[in-house]
PDB file of C-alpha atoms in Angstrom:
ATOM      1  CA  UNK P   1       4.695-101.081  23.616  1.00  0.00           C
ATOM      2  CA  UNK P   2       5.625-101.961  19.663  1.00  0.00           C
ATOM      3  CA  UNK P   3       3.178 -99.656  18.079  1.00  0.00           C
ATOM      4  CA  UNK P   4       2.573 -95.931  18.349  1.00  0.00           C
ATOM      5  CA  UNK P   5       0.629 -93.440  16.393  1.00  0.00           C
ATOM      6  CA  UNK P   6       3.446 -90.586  15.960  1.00  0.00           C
ATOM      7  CA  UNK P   7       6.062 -93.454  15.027  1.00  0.00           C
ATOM      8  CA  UNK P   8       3.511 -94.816  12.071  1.00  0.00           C
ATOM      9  CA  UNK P   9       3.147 -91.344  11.143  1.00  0.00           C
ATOM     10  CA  UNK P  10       6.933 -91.049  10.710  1.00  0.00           C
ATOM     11  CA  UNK P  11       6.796 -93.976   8.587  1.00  0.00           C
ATOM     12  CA  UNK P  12       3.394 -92.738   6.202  1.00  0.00           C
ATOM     13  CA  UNK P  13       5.305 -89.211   5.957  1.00  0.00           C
ATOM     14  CA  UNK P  14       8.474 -90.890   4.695  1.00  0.00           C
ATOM     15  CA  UNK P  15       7.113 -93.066   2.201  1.00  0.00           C
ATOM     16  CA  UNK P  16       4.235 -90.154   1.199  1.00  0.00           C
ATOM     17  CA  UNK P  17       7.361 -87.812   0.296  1.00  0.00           C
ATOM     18  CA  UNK P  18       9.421 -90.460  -1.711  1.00  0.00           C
ATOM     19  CA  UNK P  19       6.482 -91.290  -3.656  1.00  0.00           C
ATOM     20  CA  UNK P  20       4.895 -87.082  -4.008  1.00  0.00           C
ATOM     21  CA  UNK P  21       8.938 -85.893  -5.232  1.00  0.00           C
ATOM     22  CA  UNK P  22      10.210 -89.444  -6.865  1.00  0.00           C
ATOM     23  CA  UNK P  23       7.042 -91.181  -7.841  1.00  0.00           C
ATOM     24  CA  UNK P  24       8.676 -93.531 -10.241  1.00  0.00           C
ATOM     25  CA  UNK P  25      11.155 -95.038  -7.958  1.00  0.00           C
ATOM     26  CA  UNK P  26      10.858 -98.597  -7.195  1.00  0.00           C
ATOM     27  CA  UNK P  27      10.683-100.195  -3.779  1.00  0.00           C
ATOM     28  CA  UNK P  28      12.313-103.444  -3.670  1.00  0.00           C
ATOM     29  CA  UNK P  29      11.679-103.938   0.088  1.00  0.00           C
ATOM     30  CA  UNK P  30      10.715-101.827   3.211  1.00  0.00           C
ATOM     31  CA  UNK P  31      11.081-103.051   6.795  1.00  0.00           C
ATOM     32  CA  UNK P  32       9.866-100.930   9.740  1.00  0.00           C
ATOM     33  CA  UNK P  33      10.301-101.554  13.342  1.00  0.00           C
ATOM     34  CA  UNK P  34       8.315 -99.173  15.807  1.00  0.00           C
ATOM     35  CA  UNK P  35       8.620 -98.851  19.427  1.00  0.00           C
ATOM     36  CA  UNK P  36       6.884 -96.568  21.917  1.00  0.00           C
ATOM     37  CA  UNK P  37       6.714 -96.050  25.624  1.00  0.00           C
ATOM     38  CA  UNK P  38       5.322 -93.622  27.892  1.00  0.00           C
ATOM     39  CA  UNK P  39       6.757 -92.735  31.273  1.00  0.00           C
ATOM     40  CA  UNK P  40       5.394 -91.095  34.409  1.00  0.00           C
ATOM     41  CA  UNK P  41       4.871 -87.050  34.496  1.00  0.00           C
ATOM     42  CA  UNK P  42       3.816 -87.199  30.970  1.00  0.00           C
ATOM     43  CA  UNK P  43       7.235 -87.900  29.140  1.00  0.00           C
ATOM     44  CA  UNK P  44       7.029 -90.472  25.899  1.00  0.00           C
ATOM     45  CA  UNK P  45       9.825 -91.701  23.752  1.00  0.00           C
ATOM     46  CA  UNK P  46       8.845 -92.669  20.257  1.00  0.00           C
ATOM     47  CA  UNK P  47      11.283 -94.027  17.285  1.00  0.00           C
ATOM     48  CA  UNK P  48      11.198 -95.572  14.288  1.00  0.00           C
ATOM     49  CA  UNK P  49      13.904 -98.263  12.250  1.00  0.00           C
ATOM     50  CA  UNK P  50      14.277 -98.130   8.466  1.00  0.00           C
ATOM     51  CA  UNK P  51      15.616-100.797   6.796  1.00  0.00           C
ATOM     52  CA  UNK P  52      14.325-100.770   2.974  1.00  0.00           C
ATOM     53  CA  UNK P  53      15.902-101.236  -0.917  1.00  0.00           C
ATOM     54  CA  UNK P  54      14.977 -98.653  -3.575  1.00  0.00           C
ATOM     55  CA  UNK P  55      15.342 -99.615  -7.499  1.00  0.00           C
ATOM     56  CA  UNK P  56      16.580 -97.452  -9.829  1.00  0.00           C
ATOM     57  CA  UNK P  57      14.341 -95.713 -12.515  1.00  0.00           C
ATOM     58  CA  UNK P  58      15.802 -94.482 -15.458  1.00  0.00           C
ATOM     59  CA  UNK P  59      13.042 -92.181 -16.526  1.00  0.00           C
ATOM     60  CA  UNK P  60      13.503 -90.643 -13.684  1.00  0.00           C
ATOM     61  CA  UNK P  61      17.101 -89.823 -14.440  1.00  0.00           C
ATOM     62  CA  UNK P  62      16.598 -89.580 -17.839  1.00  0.00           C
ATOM     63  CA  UNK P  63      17.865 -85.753 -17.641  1.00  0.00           C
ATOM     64  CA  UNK P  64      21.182 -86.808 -15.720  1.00  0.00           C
ATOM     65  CA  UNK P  65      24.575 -87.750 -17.761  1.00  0.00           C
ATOM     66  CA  UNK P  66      28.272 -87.752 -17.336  1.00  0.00           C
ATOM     67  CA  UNK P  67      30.835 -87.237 -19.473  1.00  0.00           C
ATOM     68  CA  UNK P  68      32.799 -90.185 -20.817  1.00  0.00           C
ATOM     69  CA  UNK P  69      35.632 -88.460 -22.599  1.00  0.00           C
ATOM     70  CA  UNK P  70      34.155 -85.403 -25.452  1.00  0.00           C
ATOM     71  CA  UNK P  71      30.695 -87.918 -25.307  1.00  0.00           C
ATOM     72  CA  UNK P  72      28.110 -87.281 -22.477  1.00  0.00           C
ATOM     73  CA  UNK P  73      25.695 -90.491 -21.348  1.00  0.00           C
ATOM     74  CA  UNK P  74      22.864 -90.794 -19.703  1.00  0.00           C
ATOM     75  CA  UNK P  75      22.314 -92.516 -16.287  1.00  0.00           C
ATOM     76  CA  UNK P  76      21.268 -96.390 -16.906  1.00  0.00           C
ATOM     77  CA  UNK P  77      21.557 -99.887 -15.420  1.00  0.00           C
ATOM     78  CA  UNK P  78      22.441 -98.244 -11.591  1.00  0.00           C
ATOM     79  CA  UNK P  79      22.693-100.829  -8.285  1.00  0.00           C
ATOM     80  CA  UNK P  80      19.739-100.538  -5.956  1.00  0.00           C
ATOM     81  CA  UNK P  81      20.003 -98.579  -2.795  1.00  0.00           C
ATOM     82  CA  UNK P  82      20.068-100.018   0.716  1.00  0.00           C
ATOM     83  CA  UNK P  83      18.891 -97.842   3.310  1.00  0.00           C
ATOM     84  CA  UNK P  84      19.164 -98.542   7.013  1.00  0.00           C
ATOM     85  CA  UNK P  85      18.606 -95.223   9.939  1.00  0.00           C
ATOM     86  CA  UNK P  86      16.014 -94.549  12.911  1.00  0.00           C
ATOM     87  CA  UNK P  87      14.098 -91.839  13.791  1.00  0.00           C
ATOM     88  CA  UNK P  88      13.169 -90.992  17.616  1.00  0.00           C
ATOM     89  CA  UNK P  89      10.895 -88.248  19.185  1.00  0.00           C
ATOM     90  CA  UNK P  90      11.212 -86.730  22.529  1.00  0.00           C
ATOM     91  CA  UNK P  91       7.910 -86.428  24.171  1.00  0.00           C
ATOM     92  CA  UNK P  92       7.706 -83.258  26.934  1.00  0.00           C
ATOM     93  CA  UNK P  93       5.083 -83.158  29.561  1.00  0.00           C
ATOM     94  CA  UNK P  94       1.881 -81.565  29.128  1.00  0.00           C
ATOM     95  CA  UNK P  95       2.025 -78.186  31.357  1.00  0.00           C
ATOM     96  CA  UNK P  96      -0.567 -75.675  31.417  1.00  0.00           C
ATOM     97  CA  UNK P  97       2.131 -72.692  30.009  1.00  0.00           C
ATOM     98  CA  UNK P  98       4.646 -74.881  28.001  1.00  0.00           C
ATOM     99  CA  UNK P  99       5.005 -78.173  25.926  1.00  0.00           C
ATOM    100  CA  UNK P 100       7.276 -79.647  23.147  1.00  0.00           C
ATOM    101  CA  UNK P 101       8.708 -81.889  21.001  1.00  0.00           C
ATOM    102  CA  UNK P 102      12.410 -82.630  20.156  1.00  0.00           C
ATOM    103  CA  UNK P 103      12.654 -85.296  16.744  1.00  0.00           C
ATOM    104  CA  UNK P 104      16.305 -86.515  15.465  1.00  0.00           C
ATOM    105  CA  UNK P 105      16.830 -88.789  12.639  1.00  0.00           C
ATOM    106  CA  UNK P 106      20.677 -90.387  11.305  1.00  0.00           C
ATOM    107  CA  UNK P 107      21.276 -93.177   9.037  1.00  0.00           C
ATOM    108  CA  UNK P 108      21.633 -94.600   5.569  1.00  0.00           C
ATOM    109  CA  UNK P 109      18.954 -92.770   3.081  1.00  0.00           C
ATOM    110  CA  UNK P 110      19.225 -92.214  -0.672  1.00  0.00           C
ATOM    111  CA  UNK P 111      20.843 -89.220  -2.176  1.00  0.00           C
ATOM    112  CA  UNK P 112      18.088 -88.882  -4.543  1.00  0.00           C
ATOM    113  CA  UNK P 113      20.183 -85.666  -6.104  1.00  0.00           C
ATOM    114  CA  UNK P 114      23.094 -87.719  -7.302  1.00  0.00           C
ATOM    115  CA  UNK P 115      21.666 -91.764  -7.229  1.00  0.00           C
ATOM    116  CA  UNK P 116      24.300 -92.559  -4.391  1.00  0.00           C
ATOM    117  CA  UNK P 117      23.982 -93.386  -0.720  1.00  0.00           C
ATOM    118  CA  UNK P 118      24.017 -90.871   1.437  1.00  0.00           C
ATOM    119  CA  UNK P 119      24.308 -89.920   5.281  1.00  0.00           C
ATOM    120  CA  UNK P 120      20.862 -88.201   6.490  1.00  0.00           C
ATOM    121  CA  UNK P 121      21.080 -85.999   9.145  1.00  0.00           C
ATOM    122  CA  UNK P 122      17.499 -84.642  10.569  1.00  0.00           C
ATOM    123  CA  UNK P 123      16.460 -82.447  13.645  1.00  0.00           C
ATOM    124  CA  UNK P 124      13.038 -81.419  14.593  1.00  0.00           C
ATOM    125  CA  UNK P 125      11.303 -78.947  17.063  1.00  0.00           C
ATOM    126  CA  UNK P 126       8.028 -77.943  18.558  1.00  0.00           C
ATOM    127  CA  UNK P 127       8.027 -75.226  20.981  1.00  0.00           C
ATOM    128  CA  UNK P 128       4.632 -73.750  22.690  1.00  0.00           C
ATOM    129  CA  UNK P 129       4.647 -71.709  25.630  1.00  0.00           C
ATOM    130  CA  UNK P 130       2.072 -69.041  26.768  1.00  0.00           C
ATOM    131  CA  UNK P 131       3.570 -67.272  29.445  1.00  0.00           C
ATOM    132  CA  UNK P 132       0.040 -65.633  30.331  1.00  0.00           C
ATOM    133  CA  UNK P 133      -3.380 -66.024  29.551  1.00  0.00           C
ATOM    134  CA  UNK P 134      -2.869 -63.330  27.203  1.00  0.00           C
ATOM    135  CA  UNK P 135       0.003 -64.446  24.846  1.00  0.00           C
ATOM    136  CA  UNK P 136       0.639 -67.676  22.923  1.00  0.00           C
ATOM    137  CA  UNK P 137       4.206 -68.457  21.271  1.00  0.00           C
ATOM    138  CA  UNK P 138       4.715 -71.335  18.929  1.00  0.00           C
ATOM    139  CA  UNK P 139       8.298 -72.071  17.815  1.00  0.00           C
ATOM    140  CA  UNK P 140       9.396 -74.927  15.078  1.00  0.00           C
ATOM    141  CA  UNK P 141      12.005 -75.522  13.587  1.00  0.00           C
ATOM    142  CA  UNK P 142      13.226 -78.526  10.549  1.00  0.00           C
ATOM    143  CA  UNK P 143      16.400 -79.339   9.421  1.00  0.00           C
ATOM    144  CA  UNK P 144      17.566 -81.713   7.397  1.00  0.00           C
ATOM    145  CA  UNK P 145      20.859 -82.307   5.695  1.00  0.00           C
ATOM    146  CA  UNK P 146      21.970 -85.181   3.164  1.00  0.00           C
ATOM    147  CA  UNK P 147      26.384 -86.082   3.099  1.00  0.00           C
ATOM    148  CA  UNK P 148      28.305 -88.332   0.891  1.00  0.00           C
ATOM    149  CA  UNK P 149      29.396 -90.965   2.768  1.00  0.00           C
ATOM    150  CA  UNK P 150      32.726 -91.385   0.732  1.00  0.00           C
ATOM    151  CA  UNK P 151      34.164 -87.970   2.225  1.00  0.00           C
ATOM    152  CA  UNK P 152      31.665 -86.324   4.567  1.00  0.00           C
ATOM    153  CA  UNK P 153      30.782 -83.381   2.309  1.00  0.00           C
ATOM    154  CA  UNK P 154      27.353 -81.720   1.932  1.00  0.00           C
ATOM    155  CA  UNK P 155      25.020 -82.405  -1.159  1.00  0.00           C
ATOM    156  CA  UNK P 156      21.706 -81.011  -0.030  1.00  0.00           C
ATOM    157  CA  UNK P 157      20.244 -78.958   3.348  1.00  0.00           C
ATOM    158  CA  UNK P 158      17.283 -77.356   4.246  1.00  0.00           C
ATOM    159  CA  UNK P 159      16.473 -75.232   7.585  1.00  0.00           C
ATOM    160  CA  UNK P 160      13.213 -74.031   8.246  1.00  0.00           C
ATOM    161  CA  UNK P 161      12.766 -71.594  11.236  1.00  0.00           C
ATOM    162  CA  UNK P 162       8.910 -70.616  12.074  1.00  0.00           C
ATOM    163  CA  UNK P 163       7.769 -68.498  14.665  1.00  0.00           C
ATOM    164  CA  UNK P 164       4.124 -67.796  15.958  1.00  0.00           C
ATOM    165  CA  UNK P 165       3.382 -64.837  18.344  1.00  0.00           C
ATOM    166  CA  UNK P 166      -0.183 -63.700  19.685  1.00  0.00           C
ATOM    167  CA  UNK P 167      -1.384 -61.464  21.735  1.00  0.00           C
ATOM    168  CA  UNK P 168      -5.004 -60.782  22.958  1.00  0.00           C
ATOM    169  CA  UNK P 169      -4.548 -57.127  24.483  1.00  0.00           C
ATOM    170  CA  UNK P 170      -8.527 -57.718  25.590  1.00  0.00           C
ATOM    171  CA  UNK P 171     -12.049 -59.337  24.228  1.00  0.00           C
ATOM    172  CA  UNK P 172     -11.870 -57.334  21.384  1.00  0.00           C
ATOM    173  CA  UNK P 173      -8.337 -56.537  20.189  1.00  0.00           C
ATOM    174  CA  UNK P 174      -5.724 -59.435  19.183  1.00  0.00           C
ATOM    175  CA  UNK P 175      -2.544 -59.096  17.411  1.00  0.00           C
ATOM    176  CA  UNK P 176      -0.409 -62.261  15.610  1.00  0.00           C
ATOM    177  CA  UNK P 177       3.182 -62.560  13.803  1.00  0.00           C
ATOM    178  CA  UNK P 178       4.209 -64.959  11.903  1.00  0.00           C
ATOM    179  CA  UNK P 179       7.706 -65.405  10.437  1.00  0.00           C
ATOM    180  CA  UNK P 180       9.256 -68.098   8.540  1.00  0.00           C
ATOM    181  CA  UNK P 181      12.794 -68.681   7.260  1.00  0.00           C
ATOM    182  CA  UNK P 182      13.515 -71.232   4.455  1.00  0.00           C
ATOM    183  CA  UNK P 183      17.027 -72.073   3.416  1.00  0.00           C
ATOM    184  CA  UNK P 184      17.997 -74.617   0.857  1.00  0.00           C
ATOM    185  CA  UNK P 185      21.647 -75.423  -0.554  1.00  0.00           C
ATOM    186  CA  UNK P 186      22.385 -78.118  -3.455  1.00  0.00           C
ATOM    187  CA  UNK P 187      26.152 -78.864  -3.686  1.00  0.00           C
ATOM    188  CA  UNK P 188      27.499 -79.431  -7.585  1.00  0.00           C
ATOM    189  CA  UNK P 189      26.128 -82.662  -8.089  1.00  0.00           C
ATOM    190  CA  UNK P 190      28.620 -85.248  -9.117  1.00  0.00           C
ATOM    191  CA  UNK P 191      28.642 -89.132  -9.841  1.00  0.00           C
ATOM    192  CA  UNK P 192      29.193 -90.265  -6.277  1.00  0.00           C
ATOM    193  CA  UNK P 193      28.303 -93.616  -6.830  1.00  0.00           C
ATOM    194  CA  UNK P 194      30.935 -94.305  -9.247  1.00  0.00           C
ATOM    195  CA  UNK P 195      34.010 -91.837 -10.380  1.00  0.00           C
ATOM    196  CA  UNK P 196      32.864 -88.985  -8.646  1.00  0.00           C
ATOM    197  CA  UNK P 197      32.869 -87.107 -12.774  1.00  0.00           C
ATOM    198  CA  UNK P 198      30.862 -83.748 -12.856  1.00  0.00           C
ATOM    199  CA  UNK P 199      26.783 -84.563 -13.587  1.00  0.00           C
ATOM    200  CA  UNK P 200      25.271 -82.963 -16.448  1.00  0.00           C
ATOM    201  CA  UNK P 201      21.870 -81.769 -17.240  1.00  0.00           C
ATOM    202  CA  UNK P 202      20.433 -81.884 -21.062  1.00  0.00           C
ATOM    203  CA  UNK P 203      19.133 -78.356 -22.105  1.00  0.00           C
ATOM    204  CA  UNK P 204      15.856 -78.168 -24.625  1.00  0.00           C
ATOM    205  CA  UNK P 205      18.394 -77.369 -27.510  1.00  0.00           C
ATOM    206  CA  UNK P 206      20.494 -80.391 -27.049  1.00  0.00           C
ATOM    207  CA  UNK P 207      22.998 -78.630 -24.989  1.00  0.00           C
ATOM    208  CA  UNK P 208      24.600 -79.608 -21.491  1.00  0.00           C
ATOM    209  CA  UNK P 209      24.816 -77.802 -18.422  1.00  0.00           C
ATOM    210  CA  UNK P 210      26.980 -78.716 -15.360  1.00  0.00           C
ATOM    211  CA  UNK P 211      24.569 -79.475 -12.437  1.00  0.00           C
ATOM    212  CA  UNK P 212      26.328 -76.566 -10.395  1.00  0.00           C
ATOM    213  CA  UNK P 213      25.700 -75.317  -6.748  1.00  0.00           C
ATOM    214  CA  UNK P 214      22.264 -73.666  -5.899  1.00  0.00           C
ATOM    215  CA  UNK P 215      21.155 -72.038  -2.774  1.00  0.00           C
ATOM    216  CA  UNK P 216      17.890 -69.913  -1.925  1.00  0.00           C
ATOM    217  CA  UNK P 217      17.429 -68.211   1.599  1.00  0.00           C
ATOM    218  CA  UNK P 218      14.009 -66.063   1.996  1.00  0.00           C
ATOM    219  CA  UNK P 219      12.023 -64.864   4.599  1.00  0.00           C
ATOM    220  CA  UNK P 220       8.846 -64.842   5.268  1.00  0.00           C
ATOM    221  CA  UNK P 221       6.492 -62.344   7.505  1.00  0.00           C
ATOM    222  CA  UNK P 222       2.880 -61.774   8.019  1.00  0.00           C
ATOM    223  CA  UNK P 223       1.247 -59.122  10.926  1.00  0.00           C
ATOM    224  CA  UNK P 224      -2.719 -59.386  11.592  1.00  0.00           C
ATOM    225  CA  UNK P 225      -4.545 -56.744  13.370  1.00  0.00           C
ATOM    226  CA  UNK P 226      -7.992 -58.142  14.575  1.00  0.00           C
ATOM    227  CA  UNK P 227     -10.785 -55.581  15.972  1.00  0.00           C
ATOM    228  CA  UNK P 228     -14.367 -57.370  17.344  1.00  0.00           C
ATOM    229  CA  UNK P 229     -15.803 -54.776  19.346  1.00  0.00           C
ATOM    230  CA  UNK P 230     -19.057 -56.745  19.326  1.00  0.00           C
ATOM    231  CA  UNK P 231     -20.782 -60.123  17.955  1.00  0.00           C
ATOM    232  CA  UNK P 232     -20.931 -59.975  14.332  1.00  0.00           C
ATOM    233  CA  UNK P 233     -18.621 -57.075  13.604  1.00  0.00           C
ATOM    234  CA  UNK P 234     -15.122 -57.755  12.737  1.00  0.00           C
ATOM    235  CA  UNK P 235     -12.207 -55.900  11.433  1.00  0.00           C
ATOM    236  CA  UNK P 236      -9.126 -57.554  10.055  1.00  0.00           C
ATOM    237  CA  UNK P 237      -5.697 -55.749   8.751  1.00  0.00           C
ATOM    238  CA  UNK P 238      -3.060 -57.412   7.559  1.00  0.00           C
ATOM    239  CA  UNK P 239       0.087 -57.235   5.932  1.00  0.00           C
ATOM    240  CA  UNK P 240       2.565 -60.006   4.425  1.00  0.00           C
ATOM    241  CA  UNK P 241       6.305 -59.543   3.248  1.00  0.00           C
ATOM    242  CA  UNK P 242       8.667 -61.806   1.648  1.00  0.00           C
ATOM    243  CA  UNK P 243      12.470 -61.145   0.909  1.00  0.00           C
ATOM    244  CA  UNK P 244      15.972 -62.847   0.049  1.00  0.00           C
ATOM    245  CA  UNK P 245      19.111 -62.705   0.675  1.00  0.00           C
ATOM    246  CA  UNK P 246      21.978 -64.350  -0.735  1.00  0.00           C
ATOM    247  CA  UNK P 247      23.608 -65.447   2.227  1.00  0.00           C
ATOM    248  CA  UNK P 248      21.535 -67.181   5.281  1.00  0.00           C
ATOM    249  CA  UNK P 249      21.104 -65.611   8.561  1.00  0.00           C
ATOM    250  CA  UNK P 250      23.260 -61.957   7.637  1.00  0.00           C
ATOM    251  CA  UNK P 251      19.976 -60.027   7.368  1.00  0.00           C
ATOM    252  CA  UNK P 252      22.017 -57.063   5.896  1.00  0.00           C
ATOM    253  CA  UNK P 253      21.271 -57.366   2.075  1.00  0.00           C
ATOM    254  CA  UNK P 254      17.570 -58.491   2.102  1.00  0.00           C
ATOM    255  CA  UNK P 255      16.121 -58.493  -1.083  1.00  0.00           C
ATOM    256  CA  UNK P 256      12.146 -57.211  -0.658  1.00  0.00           C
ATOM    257  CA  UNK P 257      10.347 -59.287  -3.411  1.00  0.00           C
ATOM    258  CA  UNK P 258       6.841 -58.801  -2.893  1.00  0.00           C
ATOM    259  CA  UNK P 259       4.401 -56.786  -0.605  1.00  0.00           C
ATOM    260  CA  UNK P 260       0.625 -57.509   1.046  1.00  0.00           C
ATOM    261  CA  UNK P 261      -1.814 -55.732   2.369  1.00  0.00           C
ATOM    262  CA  UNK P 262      -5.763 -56.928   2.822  1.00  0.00           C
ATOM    263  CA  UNK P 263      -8.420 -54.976   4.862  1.00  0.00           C
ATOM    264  CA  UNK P 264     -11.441 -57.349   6.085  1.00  0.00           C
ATOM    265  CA  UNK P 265     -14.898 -55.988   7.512  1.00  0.00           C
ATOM    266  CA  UNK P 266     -17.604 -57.579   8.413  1.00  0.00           C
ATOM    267  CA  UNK P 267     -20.515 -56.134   9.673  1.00  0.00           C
ATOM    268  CA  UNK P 268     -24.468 -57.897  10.858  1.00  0.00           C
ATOM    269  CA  UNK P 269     -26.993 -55.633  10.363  1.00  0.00           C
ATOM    270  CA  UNK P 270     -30.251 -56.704  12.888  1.00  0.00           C
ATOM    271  CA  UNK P 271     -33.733 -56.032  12.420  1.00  0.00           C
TER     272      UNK P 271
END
């Protein structure tokens, strides 16, 4: 088959980001090739081919420079980007207790940070299993990671763990978790497409800034207590945490940043 629905989605949900975080970038050209086939037991196979030219806009990059001796210049007249990758989902069969989805991406894709080609690197996964009738686990997880082609290194990753757990002890009591991890890293940004010179940002006061390394690791959790003991009556607790930590996955110097608690009641009153 040469058309499926989740392979056109990869394609909207590519072009919907590039336009939502670079809106002013210019596509030259953008060739897609989608193939999809579905196999006994359930099983499918989905991917996607990229093969596309993005133009550069300088008021995008107006707030990027390099330094050119003791005088710093802005970013202007830069070659157009050819990109060229696939993207292909994994399919698992329907079952009453489990199914999933694995989703893996490689090729050429901008470096949007730096105005360079880059290497992307993406893994997805959907994970639900309900091991009775009383408990329901959903497990996802994104990653993504963006590497100079020139040497291999990293310029930009982000990992985002989520986990889902309920539990209906009977009609009228249900409990649910939810955690989430998000970690991002930015390298130092550098001119990759050319000398490989430190970039520069332009502060309000005329000053520059070297575009140095960021990274930001927090987690997320959120517990709901849900009481119905009959039609119309409802009771809700919750409570919602978020902390960071300055290195991912130690969880031995978390950083509580905020704190949530809500109460909910509902209550019918009949005649």
């Amino acid at each position: 088959t040469l058309s499926s629905s989740s392979a056109a989605s990869d394609v909207y949900k590519r072009q919907l980001i590039l336009l939502s975080s670079y809106p002013l970038i210019l596509i030259s050209f953008s060739f897609s090739f989608t193939f999809s086939f579905t196999f006994r037991g359930g099983w499918g196979f989905n991917t996607f081919i990229w093969y596309e030219s993005f133009g550069f806009s300088e008021e995008t990059y107006q707030n990027h420079f390099f330094k050119d001796g003791n005088e710093y210049k802005p970013f202007v007249n830069r070659d157009a980007l050819i990109n060229l990758g696939f993207m292909s989902t994994l399919q698992l069969p329907q079952l009453d207790s489990f199914s999933g989805s694995i989703k893996v991406g490689y090729g050429r894709d901008p470096n949007y940070q730096e105005w360079a080609p880059g290497d992307i690197e993406l893994i997805e996964m959907k994970m639900r299993w309900n091991p009775s009738d009383q408990i329901r686990i959903n497990f996802r997880l994104n990653q993504q990671n963006n590497r100079r082609p020139q040497d291999g290194s990293l310029v930009s990753s982000g990992t985002v763990p989520r986990l889902k757990v309920e539990y209906q002890l009977n009609k009228s009591l249900f409990l649910r978790f939810v955690g989430q991890y998000n970690s991002s890293y930015r390298d130092s940004l550098r001119d990759s497409s050319k000398d490989g010179m430190p970039i520069y940002f332009k502060n309000s006061d005329g000053t520059f800034n070297r575009a140095s390394r960021q990274e930001s690791n927090s987690l997320q959790t959120d517990f709901l207590f849900s009481y119905r003991p009959t039609p119309g009556t409802l009771v809700f607790v919750g409570y919602g945490s978020s902390m960071t930590e300055p290195q991912r996955y130690r969880f031995n110097s978390l950083e509580r940043k905020s704190d949530g608690f809500f109460i909910k009641l509902s209550y019918v009153y009949r005649l």
